[in-house]
PDB file of C-alpha atoms in Angstrom:
ATOM      1  CA  UNK A   6     -13.343  11.390   6.602  1.00 60.00           C
ATOM      2  CA  UNK A   7      -9.824   9.959   6.451  1.00 65.00           C
ATOM      3  CA  UNK A   8      -8.918  12.254   3.549  1.00 68.00           C
ATOM      4  CA  UNK A   9     -10.190  15.261   5.483  1.00 69.00           C
ATOM      5  CA  UNK A  10      -8.091  14.281   8.496  1.00 63.00           C
ATOM      6  CA  UNK A  11      -4.995  13.848   6.316  1.00 63.00           C
ATOM      7  CA  UNK A  12      -5.460  17.214   4.607  1.00 68.00           C
ATOM      8  CA  UNK A  13      -6.823  19.449   7.327  1.00 68.00           C
ATOM      9  CA  UNK A  14      -5.226  18.421  10.629  1.00 68.00           C
ATOM     10  CA  UNK A  15      -2.197  20.571  11.450  1.00 70.00           C
ATOM     11  CA  UNK A  16      -0.755  18.437  14.226  1.00 72.00           C
ATOM     12  CA  UNK A  17      -0.772  14.830  15.363  1.00 70.00           C
ATOM     13  CA  UNK A  18      -4.175  13.237  14.977  1.00 66.00           C
ATOM     14  CA  UNK A  19      -6.009  12.776  18.240  1.00 68.00           C
ATOM     15  CA  UNK A  20      -9.176  10.745  18.411  1.00 62.00           C
ATOM     16  CA  UNK A  21     -11.053  13.429  20.406  1.00 68.00           C
ATOM     17  CA  UNK A  22     -13.534  10.849  21.707  1.00 75.00           C
ATOM     18  CA  UNK A  23     -14.591  10.046  18.151  1.00 75.00           C
ATOM     19  CA  UNK A  24     -15.359   6.411  17.333  1.00 81.00           C
ATOM     20  CA  UNK A  25     -12.158   5.997  15.319  1.00 81.00           C
ATOM     21  CA  UNK A  26     -10.287   2.750  15.981  1.00 86.00           C
ATOM     22  CA  UNK A  27      -6.773   3.348  17.308  1.00 84.00           C
ATOM     23  CA  UNK A  28      -5.086   1.405  14.481  1.00 91.00           C
ATOM     24  CA  UNK A  29      -6.968   3.457  11.880  1.00 87.00           C
ATOM     25  CA  UNK A  30      -5.981   6.737  13.567  1.00 83.00           C
ATOM     26  CA  UNK A  31      -2.352   5.575  13.674  1.00 87.00           C
ATOM     27  CA  UNK A  32      -2.472   4.612   9.993  1.00 89.00           C
ATOM     28  CA  UNK A  33      -3.888   8.007   9.040  1.00 85.00           C
ATOM     29  CA  UNK A  34      -1.195   9.737  11.097  1.00 86.00           C
ATOM     30  CA  UNK A  35       1.556   7.656   9.450  1.00 91.00           C
ATOM     31  CA  UNK A  36       0.277   8.516   5.975  1.00 90.00           C
ATOM     32  CA  UNK A  37      -0.025  12.186   6.891  1.00 87.00           C
ATOM     33  CA  UNK A  38       3.563  12.237   8.138  1.00 89.00           C
ATOM     34  CA  UNK A  39       4.729  10.464   4.957  1.00 93.00           C
ATOM     35  CA  UNK A  40       3.023  13.099   2.789  1.00 91.00           C
ATOM     36  CA  UNK A  41       4.591  15.910   4.798  1.00 88.00           C
ATOM     37  CA  UNK A  42       8.010  14.249   4.494  1.00 92.00           C
ATOM     38  CA  UNK A  43       7.603  13.943   0.710  1.00 95.00           C
ATOM     39  CA  UNK A  44       6.693  17.625   0.417  1.00 92.00           C
ATOM     40  CA  UNK A  45       9.634  18.763   2.556  1.00 91.00           C
ATOM     41  CA  UNK A  46      12.034  16.527   0.586  1.00 94.00           C
ATOM     42  CA  UNK A  47      10.703  18.022  -2.636  1.00 95.00           C
ATOM     43  CA  UNK A  48      11.282  21.566  -1.357  1.00 93.00           C
ATOM     44  CA  UNK A  49      14.830  20.718  -0.271  1.00 93.00           C
ATOM     45  CA  UNK A  50      15.384  19.080  -3.659  1.00 93.00           C
ATOM     46  CA  UNK A  51      14.353  22.349  -5.265  1.00 92.00           C
ATOM     47  CA  UNK A  52      16.934  24.249  -3.199  1.00 92.00           C
ATOM     48  CA  UNK A  53      19.690  21.768  -4.073  1.00 92.00           C
ATOM     49  CA  UNK A  54      18.681  21.815  -7.736  1.00 92.00           C
ATOM     50  CA  UNK A  55      18.957  25.590  -7.858  1.00 92.00           C
ATOM     51  CA  UNK A  56      22.310  25.494  -6.048  1.00 91.00           C
ATOM     52  CA  UNK A  57      23.796  22.819  -8.338  1.00 91.00           C
ATOM     53  CA  UNK A  58      22.421  23.607 -11.778  1.00 87.00           C
ATOM     54  CA  UNK A  59      20.313  26.714 -11.575  1.00 80.00           C
ATOM     55  CA  UNK A  60      17.565  27.493 -14.027  1.00 80.00           C
ATOM     56  CA  UNK A  61      18.053  31.067 -14.997  1.00 83.00           C
ATOM     57  CA  UNK A  62      20.695  33.712 -14.527  1.00 89.00           C
ATOM     58  CA  UNK A  63      22.823  33.593 -11.395  1.00 89.00           C
ATOM     59  CA  UNK A  64      21.006  36.542  -9.802  1.00 92.00           C
ATOM     60  CA  UNK A  65      17.571  34.972 -10.370  1.00 92.00           C
ATOM     61  CA  UNK A  66      18.746  31.662  -8.924  1.00 91.00           C
ATOM     62  CA  UNK A  67      20.121  33.423  -5.836  1.00 92.00           C
ATOM     63  CA  UNK A  68      16.840  35.276  -5.374  1.00 94.00           C
ATOM     64  CA  UNK A  69      14.812  32.056  -5.705  1.00 93.00           C
ATOM     65  CA  UNK A  70      17.088  30.171  -3.295  1.00 94.00           C
ATOM     66  CA  UNK A  71      16.939  32.993  -0.747  1.00 94.00           C
ATOM     67  CA  UNK A  72      13.162  33.341  -0.921  1.00 95.00           C
ATOM     68  CA  UNK A  73      12.650  29.601  -0.629  1.00 94.00           C
ATOM     69  CA  UNK A  74      14.987  29.399   2.377  1.00 94.00           C
ATOM     70  CA  UNK A  75      13.282  32.364   4.078  1.00 95.00           C
ATOM     71  CA  UNK A  76       9.839  30.871   3.552  1.00 94.00           C
ATOM     72  CA  UNK A  77      10.900  27.460   4.846  1.00 93.00           C
ATOM     73  CA  UNK A  78      12.581  29.126   7.817  1.00 94.00           C
ATOM     74  CA  UNK A  79       9.393  31.026   8.683  1.00 94.00           C
ATOM     75  CA  UNK A  80       7.567  27.670   8.653  1.00 89.00           C
ATOM     76  CA  UNK A  81      10.285  26.266  10.937  1.00 90.00           C
ATOM     77  CA  UNK A  82      11.346  23.564   8.469  1.00 88.00           C
ATOM     78  CA  UNK A  83      14.679  25.109   7.481  1.00 88.00           C
ATOM     79  CA  UNK A  84      17.412  24.369   8.215  1.00 88.00           C
ATOM     80  CA  UNK A  85      16.868  20.659   8.523  1.00 78.00           C
ATOM     81  CA  UNK A  86      18.434  19.390  11.714  1.00 69.00           C
TER      82      UNK A  86
END
C-alpha cells in the first residue's frame, strides 16, 4: 500500500480516516517529496547539460531545450523559484 501511495497520490498524503499511523503517513510523504525532488533535479540537470555541452547540432539542442522548458512550464515546475 505504501508504494501505491508514493506512486499514485498527486498531492500531499492525507489519511482520509484510514488506519494509517501518522508517523507512517509522514514518512511516506517525505519519501514521495524526495522522489519528486530527484526527478525535478534530473530534468533541470538535463536542461543545463544541453545548455553547456549539447549533444547534437546547435539547432537540435535549442529545440530540445525549448521543448523541455515548455513542458516543465506547463507542469508549473519551470522556472524554479
